[in-house]
XYZ file of N, CA, C and O in Angstrom:
776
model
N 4.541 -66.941 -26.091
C 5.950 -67.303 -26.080
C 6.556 -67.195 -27.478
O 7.694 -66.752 -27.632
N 5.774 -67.610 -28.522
C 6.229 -67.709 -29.920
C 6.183 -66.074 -30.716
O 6.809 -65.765 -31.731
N 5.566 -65.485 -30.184
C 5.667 -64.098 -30.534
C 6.943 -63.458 -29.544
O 7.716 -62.680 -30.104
N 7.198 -63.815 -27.899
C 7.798 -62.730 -27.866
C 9.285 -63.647 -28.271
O 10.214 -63.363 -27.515
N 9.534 -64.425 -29.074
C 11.002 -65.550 -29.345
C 10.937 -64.631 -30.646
O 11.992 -64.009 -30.769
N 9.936 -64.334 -31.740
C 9.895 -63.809 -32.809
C 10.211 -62.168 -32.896
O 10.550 -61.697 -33.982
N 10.059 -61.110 -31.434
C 10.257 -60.318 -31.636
C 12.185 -60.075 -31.431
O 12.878 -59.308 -32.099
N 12.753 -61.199 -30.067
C 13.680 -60.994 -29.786
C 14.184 -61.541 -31.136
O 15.358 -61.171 -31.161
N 13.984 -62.087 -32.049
C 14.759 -62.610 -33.084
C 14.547 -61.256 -34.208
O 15.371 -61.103 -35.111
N 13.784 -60.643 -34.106
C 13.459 -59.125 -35.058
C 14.259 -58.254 -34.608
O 14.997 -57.597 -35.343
N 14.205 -58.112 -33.089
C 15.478 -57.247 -32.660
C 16.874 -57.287 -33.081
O 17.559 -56.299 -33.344
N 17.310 -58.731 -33.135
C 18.482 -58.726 -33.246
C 18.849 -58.845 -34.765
O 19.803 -58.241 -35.253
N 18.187 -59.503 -35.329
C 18.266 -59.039 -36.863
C 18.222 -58.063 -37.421
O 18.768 -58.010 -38.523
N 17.727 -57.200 -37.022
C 17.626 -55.794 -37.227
C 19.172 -54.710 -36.660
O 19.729 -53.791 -37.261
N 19.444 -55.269 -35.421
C 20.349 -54.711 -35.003
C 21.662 -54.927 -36.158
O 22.411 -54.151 -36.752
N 21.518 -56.146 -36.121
C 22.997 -57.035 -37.376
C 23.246 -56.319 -38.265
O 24.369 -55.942 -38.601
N 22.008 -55.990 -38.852
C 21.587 -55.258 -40.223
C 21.939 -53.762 -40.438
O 22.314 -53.247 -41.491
N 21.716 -53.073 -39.055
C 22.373 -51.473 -38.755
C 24.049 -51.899 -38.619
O 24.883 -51.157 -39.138
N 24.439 -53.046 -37.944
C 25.742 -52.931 -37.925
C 26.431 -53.121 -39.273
O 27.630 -52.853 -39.351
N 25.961 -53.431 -40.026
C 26.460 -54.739 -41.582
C 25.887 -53.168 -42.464
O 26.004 -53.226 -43.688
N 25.313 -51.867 -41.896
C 25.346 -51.174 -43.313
C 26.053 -49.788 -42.692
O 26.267 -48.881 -43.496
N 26.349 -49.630 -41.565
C 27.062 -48.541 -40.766
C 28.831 -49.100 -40.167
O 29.464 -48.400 -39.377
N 29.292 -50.213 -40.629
C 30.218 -50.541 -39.968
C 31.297 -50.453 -41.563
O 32.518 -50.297 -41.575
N 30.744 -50.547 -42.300
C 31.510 -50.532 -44.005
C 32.285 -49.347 -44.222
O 33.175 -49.274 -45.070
N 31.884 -48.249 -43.314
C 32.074 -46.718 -43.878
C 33.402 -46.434 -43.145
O 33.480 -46.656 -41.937
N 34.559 -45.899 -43.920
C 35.811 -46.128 -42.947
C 36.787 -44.758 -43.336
O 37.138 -44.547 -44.497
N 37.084 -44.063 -42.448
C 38.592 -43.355 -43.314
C 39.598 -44.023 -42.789
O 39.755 -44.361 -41.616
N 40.457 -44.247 -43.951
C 42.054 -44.520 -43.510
C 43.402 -43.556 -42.986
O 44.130 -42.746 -43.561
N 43.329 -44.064 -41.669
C 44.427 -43.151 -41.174
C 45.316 -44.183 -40.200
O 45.131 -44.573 -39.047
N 46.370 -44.449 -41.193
C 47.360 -45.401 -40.716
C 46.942 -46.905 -40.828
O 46.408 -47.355 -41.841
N 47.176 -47.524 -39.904
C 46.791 -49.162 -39.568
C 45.594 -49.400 -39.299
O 45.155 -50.501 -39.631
N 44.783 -48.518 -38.674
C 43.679 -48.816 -37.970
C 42.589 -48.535 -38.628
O 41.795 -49.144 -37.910
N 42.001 -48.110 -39.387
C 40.731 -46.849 -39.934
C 40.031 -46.728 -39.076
O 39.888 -47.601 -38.220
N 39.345 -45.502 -39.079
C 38.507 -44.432 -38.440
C 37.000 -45.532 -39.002
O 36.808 -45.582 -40.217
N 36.178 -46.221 -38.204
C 35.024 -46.555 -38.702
C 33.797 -46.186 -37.768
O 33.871 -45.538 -36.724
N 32.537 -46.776 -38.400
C 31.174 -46.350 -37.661
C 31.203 -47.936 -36.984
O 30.618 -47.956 -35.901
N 31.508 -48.661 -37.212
C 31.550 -50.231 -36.837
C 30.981 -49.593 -34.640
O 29.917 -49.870 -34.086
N 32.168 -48.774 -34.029
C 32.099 -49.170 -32.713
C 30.485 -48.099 -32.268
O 29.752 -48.316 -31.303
N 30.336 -47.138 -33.165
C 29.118 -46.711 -32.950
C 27.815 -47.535 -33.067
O 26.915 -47.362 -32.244
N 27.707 -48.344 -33.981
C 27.084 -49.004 -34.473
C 26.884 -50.283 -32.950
O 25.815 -50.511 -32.385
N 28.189 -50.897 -32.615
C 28.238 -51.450 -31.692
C 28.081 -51.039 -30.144
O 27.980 -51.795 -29.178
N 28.088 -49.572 -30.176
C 27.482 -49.023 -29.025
C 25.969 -49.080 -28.955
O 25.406 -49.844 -28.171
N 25.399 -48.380 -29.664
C 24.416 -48.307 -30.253
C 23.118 -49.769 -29.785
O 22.174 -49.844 -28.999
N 23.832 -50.813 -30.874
C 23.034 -52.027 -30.451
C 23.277 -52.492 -28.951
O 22.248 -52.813 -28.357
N 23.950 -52.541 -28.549
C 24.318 -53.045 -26.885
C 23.780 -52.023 -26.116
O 23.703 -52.499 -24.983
N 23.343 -50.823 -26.099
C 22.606 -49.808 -25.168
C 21.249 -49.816 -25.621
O 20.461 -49.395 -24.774
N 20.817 -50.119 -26.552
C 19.261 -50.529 -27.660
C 18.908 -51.938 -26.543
O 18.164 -51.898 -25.564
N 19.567 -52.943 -26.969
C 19.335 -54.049 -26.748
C 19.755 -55.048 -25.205
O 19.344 -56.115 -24.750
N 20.634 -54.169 -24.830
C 21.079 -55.065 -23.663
C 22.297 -56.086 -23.803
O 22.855 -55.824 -24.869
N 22.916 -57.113 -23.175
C 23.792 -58.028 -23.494
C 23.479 -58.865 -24.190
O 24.312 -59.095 -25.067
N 22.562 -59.499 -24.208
C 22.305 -61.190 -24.854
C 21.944 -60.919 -26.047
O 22.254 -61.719 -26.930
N 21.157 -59.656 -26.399
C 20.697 -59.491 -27.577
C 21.896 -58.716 -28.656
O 22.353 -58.861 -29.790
N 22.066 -57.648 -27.237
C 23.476 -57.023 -28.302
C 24.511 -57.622 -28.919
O 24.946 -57.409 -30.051
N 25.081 -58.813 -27.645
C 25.954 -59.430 -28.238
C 25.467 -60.471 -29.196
O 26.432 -60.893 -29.833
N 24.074 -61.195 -29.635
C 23.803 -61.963 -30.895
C 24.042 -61.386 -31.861
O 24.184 -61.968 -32.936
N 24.223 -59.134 -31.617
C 23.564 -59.163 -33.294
C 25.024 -58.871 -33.418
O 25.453 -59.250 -34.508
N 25.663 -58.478 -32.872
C 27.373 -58.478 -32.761
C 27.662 -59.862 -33.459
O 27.780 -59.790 -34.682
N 27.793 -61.069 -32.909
C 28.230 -61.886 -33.133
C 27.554 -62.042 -35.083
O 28.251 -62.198 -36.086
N 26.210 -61.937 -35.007
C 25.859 -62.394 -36.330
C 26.708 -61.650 -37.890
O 26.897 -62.182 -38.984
N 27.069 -60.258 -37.402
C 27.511 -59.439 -38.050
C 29.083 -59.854 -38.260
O 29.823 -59.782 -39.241
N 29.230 -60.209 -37.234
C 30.966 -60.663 -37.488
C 30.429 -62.269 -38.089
O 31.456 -62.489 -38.731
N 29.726 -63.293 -38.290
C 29.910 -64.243 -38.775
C 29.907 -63.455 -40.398
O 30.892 -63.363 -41.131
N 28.417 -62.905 -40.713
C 28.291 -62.298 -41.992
C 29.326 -62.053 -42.401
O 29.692 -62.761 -43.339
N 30.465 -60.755 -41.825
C 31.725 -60.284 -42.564
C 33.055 -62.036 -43.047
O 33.825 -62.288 -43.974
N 32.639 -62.720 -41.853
C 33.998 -63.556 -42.208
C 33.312 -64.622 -43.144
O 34.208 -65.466 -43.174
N 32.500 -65.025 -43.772
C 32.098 -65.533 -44.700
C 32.014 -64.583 -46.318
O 31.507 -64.872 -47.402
N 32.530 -63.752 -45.985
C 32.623 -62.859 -47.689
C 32.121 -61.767 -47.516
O 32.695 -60.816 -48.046
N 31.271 -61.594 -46.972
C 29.825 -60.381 -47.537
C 30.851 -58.925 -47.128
O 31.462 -58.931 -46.059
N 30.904 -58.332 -47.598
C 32.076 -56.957 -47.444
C 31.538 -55.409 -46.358
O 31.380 -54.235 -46.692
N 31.383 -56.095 -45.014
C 30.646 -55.491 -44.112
C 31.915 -55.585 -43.003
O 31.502 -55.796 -41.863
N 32.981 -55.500 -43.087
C 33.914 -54.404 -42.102
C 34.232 -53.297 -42.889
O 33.606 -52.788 -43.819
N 35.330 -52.990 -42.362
C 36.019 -51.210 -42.465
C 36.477 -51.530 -44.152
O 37.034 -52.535 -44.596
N 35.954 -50.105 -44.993
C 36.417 -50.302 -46.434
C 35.449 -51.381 -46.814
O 36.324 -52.062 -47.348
N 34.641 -51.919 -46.939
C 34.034 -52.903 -47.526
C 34.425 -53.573 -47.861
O 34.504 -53.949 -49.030
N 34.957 -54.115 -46.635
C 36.011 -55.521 -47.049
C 35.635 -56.452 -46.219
O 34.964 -56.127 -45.240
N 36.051 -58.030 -46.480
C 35.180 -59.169 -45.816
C 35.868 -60.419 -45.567
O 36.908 -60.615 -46.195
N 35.443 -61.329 -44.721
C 36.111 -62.567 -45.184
C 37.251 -62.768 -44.293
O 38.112 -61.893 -44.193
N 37.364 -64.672 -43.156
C 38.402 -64.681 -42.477
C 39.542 -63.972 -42.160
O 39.970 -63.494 -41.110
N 39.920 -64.009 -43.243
C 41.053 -63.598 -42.931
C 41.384 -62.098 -42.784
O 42.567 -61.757 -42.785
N 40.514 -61.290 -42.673
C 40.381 -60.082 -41.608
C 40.422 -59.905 -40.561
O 40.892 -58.948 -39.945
N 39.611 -61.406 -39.983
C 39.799 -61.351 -38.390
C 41.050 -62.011 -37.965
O 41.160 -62.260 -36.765
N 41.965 -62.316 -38.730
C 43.527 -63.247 -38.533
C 44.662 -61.872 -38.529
O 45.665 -61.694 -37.837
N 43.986 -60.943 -39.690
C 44.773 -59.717 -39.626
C 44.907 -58.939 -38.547
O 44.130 -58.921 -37.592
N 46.446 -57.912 -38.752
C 46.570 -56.900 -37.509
C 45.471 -55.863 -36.761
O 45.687 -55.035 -35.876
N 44.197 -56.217 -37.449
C 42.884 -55.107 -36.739
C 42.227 -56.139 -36.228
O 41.209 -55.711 -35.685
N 42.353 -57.786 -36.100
C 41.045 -58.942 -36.394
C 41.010 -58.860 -34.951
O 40.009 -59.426 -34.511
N 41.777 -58.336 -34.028
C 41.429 -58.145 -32.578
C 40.321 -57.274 -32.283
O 39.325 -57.625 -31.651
N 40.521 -56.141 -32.755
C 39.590 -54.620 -32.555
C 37.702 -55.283 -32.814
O 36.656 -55.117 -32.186
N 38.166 -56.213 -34.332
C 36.564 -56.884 -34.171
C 36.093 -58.214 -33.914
O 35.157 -58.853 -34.394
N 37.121 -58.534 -32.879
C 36.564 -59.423 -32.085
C 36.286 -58.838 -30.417
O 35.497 -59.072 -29.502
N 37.229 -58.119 -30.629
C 37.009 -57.015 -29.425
C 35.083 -56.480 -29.513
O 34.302 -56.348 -28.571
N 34.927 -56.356 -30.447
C 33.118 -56.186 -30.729
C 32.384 -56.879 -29.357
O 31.720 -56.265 -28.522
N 32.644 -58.099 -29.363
C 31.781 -58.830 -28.789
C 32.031 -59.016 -27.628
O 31.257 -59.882 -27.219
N 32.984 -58.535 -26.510
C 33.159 -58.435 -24.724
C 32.584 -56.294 -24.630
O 31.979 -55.716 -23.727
N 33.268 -55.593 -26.305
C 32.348 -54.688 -26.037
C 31.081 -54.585 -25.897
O 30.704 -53.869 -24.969
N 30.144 -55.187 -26.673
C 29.047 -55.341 -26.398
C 27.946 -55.759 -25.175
O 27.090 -55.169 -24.516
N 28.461 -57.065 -25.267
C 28.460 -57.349 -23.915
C 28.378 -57.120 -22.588
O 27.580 -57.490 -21.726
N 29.603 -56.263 -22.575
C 29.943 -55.115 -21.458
C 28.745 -53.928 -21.328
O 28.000 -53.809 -20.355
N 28.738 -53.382 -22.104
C 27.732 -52.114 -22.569
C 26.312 -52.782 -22.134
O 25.651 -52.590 -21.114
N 26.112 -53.462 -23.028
C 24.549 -53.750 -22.799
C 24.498 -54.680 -21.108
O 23.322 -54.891 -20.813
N 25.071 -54.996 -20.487
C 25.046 -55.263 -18.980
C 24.858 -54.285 -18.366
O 23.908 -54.238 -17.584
N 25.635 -53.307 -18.523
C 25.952 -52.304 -17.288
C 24.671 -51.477 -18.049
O 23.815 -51.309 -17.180
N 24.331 -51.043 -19.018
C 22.636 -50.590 -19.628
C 21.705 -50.998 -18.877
O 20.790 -50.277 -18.478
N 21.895 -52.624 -18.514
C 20.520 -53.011 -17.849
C 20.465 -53.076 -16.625
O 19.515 -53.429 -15.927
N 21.816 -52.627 -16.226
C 21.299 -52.708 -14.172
C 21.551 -50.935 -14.443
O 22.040 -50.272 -13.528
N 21.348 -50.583 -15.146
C 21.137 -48.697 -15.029
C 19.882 -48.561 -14.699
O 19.535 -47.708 -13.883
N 19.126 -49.293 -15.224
C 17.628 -49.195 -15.491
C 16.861 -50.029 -13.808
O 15.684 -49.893 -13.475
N 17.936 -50.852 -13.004
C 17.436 -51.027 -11.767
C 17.953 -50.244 -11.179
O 17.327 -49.980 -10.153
N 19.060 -49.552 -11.332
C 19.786 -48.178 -10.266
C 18.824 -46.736 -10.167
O 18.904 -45.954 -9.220
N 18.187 -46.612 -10.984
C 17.501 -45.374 -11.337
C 15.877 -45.359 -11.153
O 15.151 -44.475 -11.607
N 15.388 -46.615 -10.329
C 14.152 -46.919 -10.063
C 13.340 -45.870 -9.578
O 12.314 -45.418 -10.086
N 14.160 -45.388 -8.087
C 13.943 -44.766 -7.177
C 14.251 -42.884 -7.765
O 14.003 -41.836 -7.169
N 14.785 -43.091 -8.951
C 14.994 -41.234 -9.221
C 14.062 -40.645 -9.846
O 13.299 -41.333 -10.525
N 13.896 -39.264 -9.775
C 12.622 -38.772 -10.627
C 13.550 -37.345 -11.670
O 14.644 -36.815 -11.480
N 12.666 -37.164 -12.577
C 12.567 -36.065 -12.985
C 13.848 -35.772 -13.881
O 14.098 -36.694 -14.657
N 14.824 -34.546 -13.947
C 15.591 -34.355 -14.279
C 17.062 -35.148 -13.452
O 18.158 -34.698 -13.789
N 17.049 -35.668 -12.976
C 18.244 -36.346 -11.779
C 18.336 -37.800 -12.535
O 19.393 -38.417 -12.662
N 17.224 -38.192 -12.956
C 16.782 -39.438 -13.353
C 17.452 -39.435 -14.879
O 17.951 -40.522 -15.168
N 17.560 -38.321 -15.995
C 17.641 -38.366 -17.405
C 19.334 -38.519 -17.008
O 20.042 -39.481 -17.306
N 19.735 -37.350 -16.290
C 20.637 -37.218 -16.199
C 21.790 -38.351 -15.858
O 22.827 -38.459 -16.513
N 21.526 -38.977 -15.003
C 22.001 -39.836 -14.647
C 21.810 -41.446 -15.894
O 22.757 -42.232 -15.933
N 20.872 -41.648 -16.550
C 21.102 -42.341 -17.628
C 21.862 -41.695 -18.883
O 21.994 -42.353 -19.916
N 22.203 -40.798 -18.803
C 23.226 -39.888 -19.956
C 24.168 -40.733 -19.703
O 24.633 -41.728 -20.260
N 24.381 -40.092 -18.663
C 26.121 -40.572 -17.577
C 26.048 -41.938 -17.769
O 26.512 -42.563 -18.722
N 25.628 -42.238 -17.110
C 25.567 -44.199 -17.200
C 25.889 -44.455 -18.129
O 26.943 -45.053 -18.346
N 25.071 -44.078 -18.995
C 25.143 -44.930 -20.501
C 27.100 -44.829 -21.111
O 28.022 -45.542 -21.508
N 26.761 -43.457 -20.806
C 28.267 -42.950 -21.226
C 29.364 -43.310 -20.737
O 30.422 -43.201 -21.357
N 29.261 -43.824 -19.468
C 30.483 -44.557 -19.020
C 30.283 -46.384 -19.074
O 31.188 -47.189 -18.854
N 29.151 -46.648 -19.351
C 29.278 -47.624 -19.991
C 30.115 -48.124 -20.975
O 30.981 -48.997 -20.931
N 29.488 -47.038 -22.350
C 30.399 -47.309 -23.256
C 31.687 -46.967 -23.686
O 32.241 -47.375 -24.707
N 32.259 -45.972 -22.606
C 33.405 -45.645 -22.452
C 34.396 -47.067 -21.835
O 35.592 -47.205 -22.091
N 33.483 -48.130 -20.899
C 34.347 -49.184 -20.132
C 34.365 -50.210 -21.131
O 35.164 -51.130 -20.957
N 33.629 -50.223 -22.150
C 33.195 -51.176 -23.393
C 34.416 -50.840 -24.328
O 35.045 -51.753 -24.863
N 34.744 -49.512 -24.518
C 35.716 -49.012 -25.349
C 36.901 -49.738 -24.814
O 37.489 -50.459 -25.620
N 37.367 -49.674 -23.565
C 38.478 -49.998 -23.111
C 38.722 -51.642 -23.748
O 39.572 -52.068 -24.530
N 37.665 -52.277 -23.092
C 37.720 -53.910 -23.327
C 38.172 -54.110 -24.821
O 39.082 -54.911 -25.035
N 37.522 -53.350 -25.993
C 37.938 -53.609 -27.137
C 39.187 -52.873 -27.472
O 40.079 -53.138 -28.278
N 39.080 -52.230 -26.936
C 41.200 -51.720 -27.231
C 42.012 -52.831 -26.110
O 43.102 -53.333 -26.386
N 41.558 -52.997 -25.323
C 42.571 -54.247 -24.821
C 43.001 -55.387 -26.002
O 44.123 -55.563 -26.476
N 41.719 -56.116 -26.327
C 41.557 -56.825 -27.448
C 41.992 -56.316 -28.494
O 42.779 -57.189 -28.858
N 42.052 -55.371 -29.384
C 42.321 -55.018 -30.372
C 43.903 -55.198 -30.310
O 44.451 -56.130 -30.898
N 44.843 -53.937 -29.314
C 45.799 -53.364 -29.141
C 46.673 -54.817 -28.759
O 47.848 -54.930 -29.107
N 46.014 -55.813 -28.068
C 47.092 -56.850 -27.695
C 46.980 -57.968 -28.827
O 47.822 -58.828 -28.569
N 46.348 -58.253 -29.852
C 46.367 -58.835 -31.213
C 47.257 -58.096 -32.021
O 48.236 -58.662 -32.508
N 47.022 -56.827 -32.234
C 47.684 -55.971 -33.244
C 49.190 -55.683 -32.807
O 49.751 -54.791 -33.443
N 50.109 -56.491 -31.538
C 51.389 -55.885 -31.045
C 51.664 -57.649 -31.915
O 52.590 -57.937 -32.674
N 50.579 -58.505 -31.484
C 50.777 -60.278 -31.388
C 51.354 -60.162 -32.992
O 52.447 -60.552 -33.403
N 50.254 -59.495 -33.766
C 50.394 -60.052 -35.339
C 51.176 -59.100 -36.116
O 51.229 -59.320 -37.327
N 51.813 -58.056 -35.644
C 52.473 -57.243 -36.233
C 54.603 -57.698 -36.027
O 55.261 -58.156 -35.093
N 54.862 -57.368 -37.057
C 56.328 -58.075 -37.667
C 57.316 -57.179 -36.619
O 58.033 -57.764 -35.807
N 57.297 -56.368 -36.674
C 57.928 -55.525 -35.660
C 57.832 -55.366 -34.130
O 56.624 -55.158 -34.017
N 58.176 -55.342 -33.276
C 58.162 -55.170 -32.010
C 57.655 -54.172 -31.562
O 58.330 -53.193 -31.881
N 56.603 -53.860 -30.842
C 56.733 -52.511 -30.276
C 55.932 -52.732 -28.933
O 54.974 -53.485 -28.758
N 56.633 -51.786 -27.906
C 56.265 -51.619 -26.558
C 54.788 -51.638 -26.735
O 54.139 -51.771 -27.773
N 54.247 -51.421 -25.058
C 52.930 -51.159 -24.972
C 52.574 -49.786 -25.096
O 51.561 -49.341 -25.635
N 53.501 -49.151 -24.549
C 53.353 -47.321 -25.176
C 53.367 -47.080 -26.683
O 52.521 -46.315 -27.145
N 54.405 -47.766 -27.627
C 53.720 -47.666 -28.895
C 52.777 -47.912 -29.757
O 52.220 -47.273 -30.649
N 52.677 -49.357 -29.157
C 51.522 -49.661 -29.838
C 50.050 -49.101 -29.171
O 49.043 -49.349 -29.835
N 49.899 -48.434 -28.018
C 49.055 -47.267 -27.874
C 48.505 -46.116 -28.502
O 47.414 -45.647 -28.824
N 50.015 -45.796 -28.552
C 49.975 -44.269 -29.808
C 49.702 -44.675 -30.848
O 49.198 -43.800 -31.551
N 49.830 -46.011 -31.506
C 49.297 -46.330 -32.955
C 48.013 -46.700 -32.486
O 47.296 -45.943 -33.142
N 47.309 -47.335 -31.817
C 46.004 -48.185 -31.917
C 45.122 -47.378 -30.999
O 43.926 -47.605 -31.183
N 45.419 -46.417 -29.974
C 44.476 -45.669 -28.926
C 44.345 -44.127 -29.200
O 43.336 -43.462 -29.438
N 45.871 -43.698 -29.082
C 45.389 -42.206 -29.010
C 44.960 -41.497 -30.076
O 44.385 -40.414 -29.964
N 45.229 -42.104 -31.246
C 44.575 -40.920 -32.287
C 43.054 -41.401 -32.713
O 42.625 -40.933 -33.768
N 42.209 -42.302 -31.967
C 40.962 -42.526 -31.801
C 40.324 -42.162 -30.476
O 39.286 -42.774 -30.223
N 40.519 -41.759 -30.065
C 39.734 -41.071 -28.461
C 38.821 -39.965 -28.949
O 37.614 -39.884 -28.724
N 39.516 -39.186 -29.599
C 38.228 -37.942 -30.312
C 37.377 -38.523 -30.611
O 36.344 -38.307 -29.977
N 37.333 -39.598 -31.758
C 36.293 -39.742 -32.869
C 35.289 -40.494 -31.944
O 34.084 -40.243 -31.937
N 36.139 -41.830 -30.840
C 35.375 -41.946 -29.976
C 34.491 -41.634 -28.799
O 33.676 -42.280 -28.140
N 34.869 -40.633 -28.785
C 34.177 -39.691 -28.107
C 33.268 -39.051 -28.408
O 32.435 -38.729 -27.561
N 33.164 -38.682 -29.697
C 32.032 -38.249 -30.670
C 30.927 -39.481 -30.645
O 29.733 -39.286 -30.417
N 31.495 -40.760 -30.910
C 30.469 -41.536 -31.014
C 29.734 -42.276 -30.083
O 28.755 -42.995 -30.285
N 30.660 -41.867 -28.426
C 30.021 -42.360 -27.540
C 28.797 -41.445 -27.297
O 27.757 -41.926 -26.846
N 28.899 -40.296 -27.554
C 28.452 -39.040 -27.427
C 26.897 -39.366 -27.854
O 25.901 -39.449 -27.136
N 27.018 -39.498 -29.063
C 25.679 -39.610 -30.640
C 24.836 -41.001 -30.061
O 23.610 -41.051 -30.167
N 25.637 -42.142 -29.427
C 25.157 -43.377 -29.397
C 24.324 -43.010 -28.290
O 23.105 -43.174 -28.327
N 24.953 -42.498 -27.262
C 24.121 -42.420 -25.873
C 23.030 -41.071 -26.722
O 21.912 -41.565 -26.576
N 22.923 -40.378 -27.109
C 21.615 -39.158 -27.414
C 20.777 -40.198 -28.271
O 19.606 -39.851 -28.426
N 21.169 -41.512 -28.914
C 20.296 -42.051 -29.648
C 19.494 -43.332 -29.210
O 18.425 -43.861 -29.514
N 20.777 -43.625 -28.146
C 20.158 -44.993 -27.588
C 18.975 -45.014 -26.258
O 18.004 -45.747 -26.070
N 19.428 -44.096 -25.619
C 18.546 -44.008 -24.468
C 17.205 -43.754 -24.714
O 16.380 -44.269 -23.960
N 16.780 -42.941 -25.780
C 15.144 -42.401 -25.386
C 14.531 -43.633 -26.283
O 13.373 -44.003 -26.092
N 15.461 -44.313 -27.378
C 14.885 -45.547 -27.600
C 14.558 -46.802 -26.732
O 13.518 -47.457 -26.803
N 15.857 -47.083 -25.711
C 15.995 -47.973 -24.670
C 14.410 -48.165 -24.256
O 13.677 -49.142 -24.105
N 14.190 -46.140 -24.103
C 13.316 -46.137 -22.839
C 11.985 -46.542 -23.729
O 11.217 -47.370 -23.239
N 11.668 -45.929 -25.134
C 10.520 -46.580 -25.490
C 10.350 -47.832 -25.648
O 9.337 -48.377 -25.209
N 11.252 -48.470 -26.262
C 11.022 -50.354 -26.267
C 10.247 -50.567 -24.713
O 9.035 -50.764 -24.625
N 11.275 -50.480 -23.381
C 10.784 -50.573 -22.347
C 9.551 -50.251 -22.323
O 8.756 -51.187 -22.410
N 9.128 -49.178 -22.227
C 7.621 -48.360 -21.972
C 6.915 -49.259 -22.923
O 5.728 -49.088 -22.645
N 6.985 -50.091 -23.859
C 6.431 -50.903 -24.237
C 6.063 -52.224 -24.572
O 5.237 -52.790 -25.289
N 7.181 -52.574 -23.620
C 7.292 -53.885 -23.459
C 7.943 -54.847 -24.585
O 7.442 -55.920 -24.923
N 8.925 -54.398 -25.023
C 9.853 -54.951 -26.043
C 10.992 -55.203 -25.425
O 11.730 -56.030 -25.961
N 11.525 -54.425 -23.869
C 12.796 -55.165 -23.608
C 12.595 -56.160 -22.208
O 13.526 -56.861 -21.810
């Protein structure tokens, strides 16, 4: 019992730790920046599952709001998450969540498949997983960032500022997360780590 409490606590520390050195890296384009933060958060929640994904989620957002300079730009500290983006990373943690759930009943849906039908279909999965994970955190993000912003703007604008000119990049990273997360998923499993 004390070993496997010590590995789930290695997992998720570890996960925190990929998020807290891949989530810093940001381009600025407009209000929002372009970051690795939701890859990072794909990533651990398809690795790990919900309970775990969302600890190392959560630990990573305590880390940033206590100082340590581990969001977008290497920047840190409350009052980031009070700011017009502090939705998008709190949005982290129903993404996560989300992702690593629908990860782990993939893995009871696909019992019965073999072969190539079987990979295939955890591609997909995974991928619309974190595509429904994406949504939850642009809900969150997009309805903070209309709340805390001085100006008014519809729900169609504040779309075009906070959604559409991130769908590419996210797409790229749902892309990379699922080619990276799955054949790991599957070794932890095959070895009795998840």
């Amino acid at each position: 019992m004390a070993q496997k409490k010590t590995v789930w606590m290695t997992e998720v520390a570890l996960m925190a730790a990929v998020l807290c050195v891949l989530a810093p890296f940001s381009i600025p384009i407009g209000e929002i920046p372009i970051t690795l933060a939701t890859f990072a958060v794909y990533l651990t929640a398809a690795i790990l599952g919900s309970k775990k994904g969302t600890a190392s989620v959560l630990i990573y957002l305590l880390i940033g709001m206590v100082g340590v300079p581990v969001f977008s730009n290497f920047t840190g500290g409350a009052a980031k998450l009070a700011g017009p983006t502090g939705g998008y990373l709190i949005g982290y943690l129903p993404c996560a969540f989300l992702v690593g759930f629908l990860v782990e009943r993939e893995f009871k849906a696909i019992k019965n498949l073999n072969g190539m039908a079987k990979n295939a279909f955890e591609l997909i999965y995974s991928v619309l997983a974190m595509v429904l994970g994406t949504v939850l955190c642009y809900l969150f993000g997009t309805a903070w960032f209309m709340y805390q912003m001085s100006e008014t703007y519809t729900v169609a604008q504040a779309l075009a500022i906070c959604v559409v000119p991130y769908l590419a990049f996210d797409t790229v990273k749902i892309v990379l997360a699922t080619a990276i997360a799955v054949p790991i998923r599957k070794l932890l499993k095959k070895n009795g780590m998840l």
